One Martini backbone bead per residue (centre of mass of N, CA, C, O) as a GRO file, in nm:
protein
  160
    1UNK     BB    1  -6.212   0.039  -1.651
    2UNK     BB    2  -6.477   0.090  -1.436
    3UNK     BB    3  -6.419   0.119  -1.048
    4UNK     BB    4  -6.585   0.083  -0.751
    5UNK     BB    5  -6.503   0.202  -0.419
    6UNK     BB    6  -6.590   0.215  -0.060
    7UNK     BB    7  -6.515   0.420   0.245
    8UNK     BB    8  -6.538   0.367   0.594
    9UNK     BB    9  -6.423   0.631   0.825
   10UNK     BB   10  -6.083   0.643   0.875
   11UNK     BB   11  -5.929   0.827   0.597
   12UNK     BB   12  -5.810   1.103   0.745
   13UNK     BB   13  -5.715   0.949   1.003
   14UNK     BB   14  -5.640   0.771   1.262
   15UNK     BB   15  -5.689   0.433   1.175
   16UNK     BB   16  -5.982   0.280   1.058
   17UNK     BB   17  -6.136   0.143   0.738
   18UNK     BB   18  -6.355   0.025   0.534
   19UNK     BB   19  -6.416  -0.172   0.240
   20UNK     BB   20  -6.622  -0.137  -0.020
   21UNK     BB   21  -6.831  -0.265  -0.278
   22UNK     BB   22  -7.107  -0.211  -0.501
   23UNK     BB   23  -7.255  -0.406  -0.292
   24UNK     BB   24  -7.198  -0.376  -0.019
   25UNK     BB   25  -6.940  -0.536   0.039
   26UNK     BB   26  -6.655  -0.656   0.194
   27UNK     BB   27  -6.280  -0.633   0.131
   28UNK     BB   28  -6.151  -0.459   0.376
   29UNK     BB   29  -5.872  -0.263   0.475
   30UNK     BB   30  -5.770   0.056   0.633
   31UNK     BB   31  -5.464   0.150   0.809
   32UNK     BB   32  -5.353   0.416   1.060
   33UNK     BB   33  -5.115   0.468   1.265
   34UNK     BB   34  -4.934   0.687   1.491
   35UNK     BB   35  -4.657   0.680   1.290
   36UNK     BB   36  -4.810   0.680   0.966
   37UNK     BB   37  -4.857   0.414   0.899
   38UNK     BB   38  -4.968   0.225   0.607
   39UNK     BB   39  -5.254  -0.033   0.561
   40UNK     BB   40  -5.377  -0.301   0.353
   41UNK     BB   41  -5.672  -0.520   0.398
   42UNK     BB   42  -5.803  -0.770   0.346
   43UNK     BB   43  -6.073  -0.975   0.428
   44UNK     BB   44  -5.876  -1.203   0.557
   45UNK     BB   45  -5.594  -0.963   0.654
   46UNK     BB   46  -5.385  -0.915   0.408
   47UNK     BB   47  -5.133  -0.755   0.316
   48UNK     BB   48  -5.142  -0.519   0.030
   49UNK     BB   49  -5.042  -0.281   0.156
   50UNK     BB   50  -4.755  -0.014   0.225
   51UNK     BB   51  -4.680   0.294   0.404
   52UNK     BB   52  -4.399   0.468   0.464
   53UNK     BB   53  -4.195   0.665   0.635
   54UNK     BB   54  -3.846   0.756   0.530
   55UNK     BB   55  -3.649   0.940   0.703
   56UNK     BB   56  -3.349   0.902   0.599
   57UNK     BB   57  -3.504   0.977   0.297
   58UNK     BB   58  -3.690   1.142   0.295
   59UNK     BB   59  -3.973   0.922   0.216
   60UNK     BB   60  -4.207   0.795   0.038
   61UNK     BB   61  -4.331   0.419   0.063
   62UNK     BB   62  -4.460   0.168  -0.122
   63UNK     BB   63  -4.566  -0.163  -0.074
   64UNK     BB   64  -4.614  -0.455  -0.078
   65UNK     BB   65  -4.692  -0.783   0.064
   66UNK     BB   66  -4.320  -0.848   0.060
   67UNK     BB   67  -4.211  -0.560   0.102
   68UNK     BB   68  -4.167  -0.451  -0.172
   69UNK     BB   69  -4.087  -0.154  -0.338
   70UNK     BB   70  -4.296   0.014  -0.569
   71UNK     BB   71  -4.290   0.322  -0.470
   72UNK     BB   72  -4.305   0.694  -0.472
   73UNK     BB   73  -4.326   0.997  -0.296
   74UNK     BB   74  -4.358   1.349  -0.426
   75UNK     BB   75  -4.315   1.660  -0.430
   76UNK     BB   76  -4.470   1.913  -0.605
   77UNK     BB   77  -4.436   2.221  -0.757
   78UNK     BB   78  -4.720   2.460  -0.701
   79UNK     BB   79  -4.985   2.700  -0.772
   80UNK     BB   80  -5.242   2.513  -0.774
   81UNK     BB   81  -5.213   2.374  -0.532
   82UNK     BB   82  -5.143   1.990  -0.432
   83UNK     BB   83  -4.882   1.811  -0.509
   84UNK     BB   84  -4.796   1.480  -0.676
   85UNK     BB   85  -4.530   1.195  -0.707
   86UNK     BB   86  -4.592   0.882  -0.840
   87UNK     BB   87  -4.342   0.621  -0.874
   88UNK     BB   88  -4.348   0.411  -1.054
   89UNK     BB   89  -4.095   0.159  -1.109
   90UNK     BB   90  -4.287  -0.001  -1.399
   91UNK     BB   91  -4.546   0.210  -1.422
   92UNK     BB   92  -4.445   0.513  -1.367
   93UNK     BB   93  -4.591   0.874  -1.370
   94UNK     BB   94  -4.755   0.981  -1.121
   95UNK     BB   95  -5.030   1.260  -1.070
   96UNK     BB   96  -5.115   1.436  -0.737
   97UNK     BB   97  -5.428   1.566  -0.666
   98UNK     BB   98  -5.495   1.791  -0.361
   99UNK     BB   99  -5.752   1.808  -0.093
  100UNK     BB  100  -5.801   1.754   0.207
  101UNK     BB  101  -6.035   1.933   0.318
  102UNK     BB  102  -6.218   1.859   0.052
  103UNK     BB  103  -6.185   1.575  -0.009
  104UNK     BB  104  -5.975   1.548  -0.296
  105UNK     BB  105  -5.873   1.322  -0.531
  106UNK     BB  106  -5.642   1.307  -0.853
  107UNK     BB  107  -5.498   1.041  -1.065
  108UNK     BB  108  -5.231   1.088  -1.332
  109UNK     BB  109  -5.058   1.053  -1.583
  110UNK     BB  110  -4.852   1.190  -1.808
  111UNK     BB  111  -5.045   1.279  -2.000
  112UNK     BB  112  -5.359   1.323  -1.842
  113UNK     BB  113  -5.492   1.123  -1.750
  114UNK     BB  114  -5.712   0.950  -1.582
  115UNK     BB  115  -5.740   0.720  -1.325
  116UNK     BB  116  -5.827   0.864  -1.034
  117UNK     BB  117  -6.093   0.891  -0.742
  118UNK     BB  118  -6.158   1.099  -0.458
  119UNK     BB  119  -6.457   1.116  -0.292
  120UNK     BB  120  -6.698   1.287  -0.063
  121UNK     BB  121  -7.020   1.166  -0.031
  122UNK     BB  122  -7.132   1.054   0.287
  123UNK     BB  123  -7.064   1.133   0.592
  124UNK     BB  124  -6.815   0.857   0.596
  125UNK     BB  125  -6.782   0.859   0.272
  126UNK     BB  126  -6.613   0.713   0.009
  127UNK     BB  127  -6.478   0.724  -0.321
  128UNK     BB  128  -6.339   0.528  -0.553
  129UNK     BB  129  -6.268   0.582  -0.903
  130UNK     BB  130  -6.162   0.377  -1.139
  131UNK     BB  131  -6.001   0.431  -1.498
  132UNK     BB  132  -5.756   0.211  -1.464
  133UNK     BB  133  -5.495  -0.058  -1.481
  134UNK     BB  134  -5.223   0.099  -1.326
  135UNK     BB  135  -5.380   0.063  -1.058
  136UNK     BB  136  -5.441  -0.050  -0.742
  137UNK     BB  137  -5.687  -0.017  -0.515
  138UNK     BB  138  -5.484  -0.057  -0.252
  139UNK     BB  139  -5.263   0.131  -0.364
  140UNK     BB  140  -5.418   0.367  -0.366
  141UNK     BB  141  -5.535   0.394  -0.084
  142UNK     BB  142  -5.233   0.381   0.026
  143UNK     BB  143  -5.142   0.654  -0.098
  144UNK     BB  144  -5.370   0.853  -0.007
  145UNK     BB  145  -5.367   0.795   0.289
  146UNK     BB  146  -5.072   0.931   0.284
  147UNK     BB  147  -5.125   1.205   0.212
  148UNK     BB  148  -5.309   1.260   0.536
  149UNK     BB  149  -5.011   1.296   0.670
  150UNK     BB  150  -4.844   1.562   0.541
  151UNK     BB  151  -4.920   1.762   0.773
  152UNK     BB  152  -4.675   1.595   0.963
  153UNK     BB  153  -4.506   1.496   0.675
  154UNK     BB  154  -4.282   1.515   0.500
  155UNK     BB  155  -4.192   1.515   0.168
  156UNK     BB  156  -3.976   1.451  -0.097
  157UNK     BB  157  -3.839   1.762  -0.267
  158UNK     BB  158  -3.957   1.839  -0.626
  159UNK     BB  159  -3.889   2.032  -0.861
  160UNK     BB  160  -3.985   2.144  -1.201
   0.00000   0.00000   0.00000
């Protein structure tokens, strides 16, 4: 079940940006504050997700609506590009392929099927177009824009 969502804004920086469906309604927003922590919410404003680096353990944590961990972000070693994996602990390990600079973002399950990609595609707008129903759009969000803070603070690194 293929989904597009595009977000309009600061994608890739701290601030907010807005999130529209294929009608280009409004369904919600993205927002990263000062300290990194990122926060997803719908267009009532209520947080449907949120993702924060935790100093103590080194890693980013990805929580749902009620504050629970669903995932965690660790770095993954790679000669060829920029790698992370997304433990989603009751739905796998997904593999995210990232090039903040160029702005493209792909998330694939174990297998190596695609989930979804993130890409620019003109002015200030960016395309997420979800290709599977393992990861929520919000989730999605929350996990990527949690990426492009990766230069200011590590992730916890896993090599294999």
């Amino acid at each position: 079940m293929r989904k597009l969502i595009y977000v309009k804004g600061c994608v890739f920086t701290q601030g907010e940006a807005t999130i529209y469906d294929e009608s280009n309604d409004a369904i919600g927003s993205v927002h990263r504050d000062a300290e990194g922590s990122v926060q997803v919410h719908n267009l009532s404003g209520r947080q449907i997700a949120h993702g924060k680096y935790i100093p103590n353990c080194q890693k980013w944590v990805v929580m749902n609506h009620d504050g629970q961990a669903i995932g965690q972000l660790k770095d993954k070693f790679s000669l060829f590009g920029k790698k992370c994996e997304y433990n989603v602990y009751e739905r796998g390990l997904f593999t995210i392929q990232y090039d903040v600079e160029r702005h493209k973002f792909s998330v694939r399950d174990k297998a190596g099927k695609l989930v979804a990609e993130l890409r620019k595609q003109e002015d200030d707008t960016f395309c997420l177009t979800k290709e599977a129903d393992q990861l929520s759009m919000f989730e999605l969000l929350s996990v990527l824009k949690t990426l492009t803070i990766k230069s200011r603070m590590p992730l916890a690194v896993s090599v294999s």
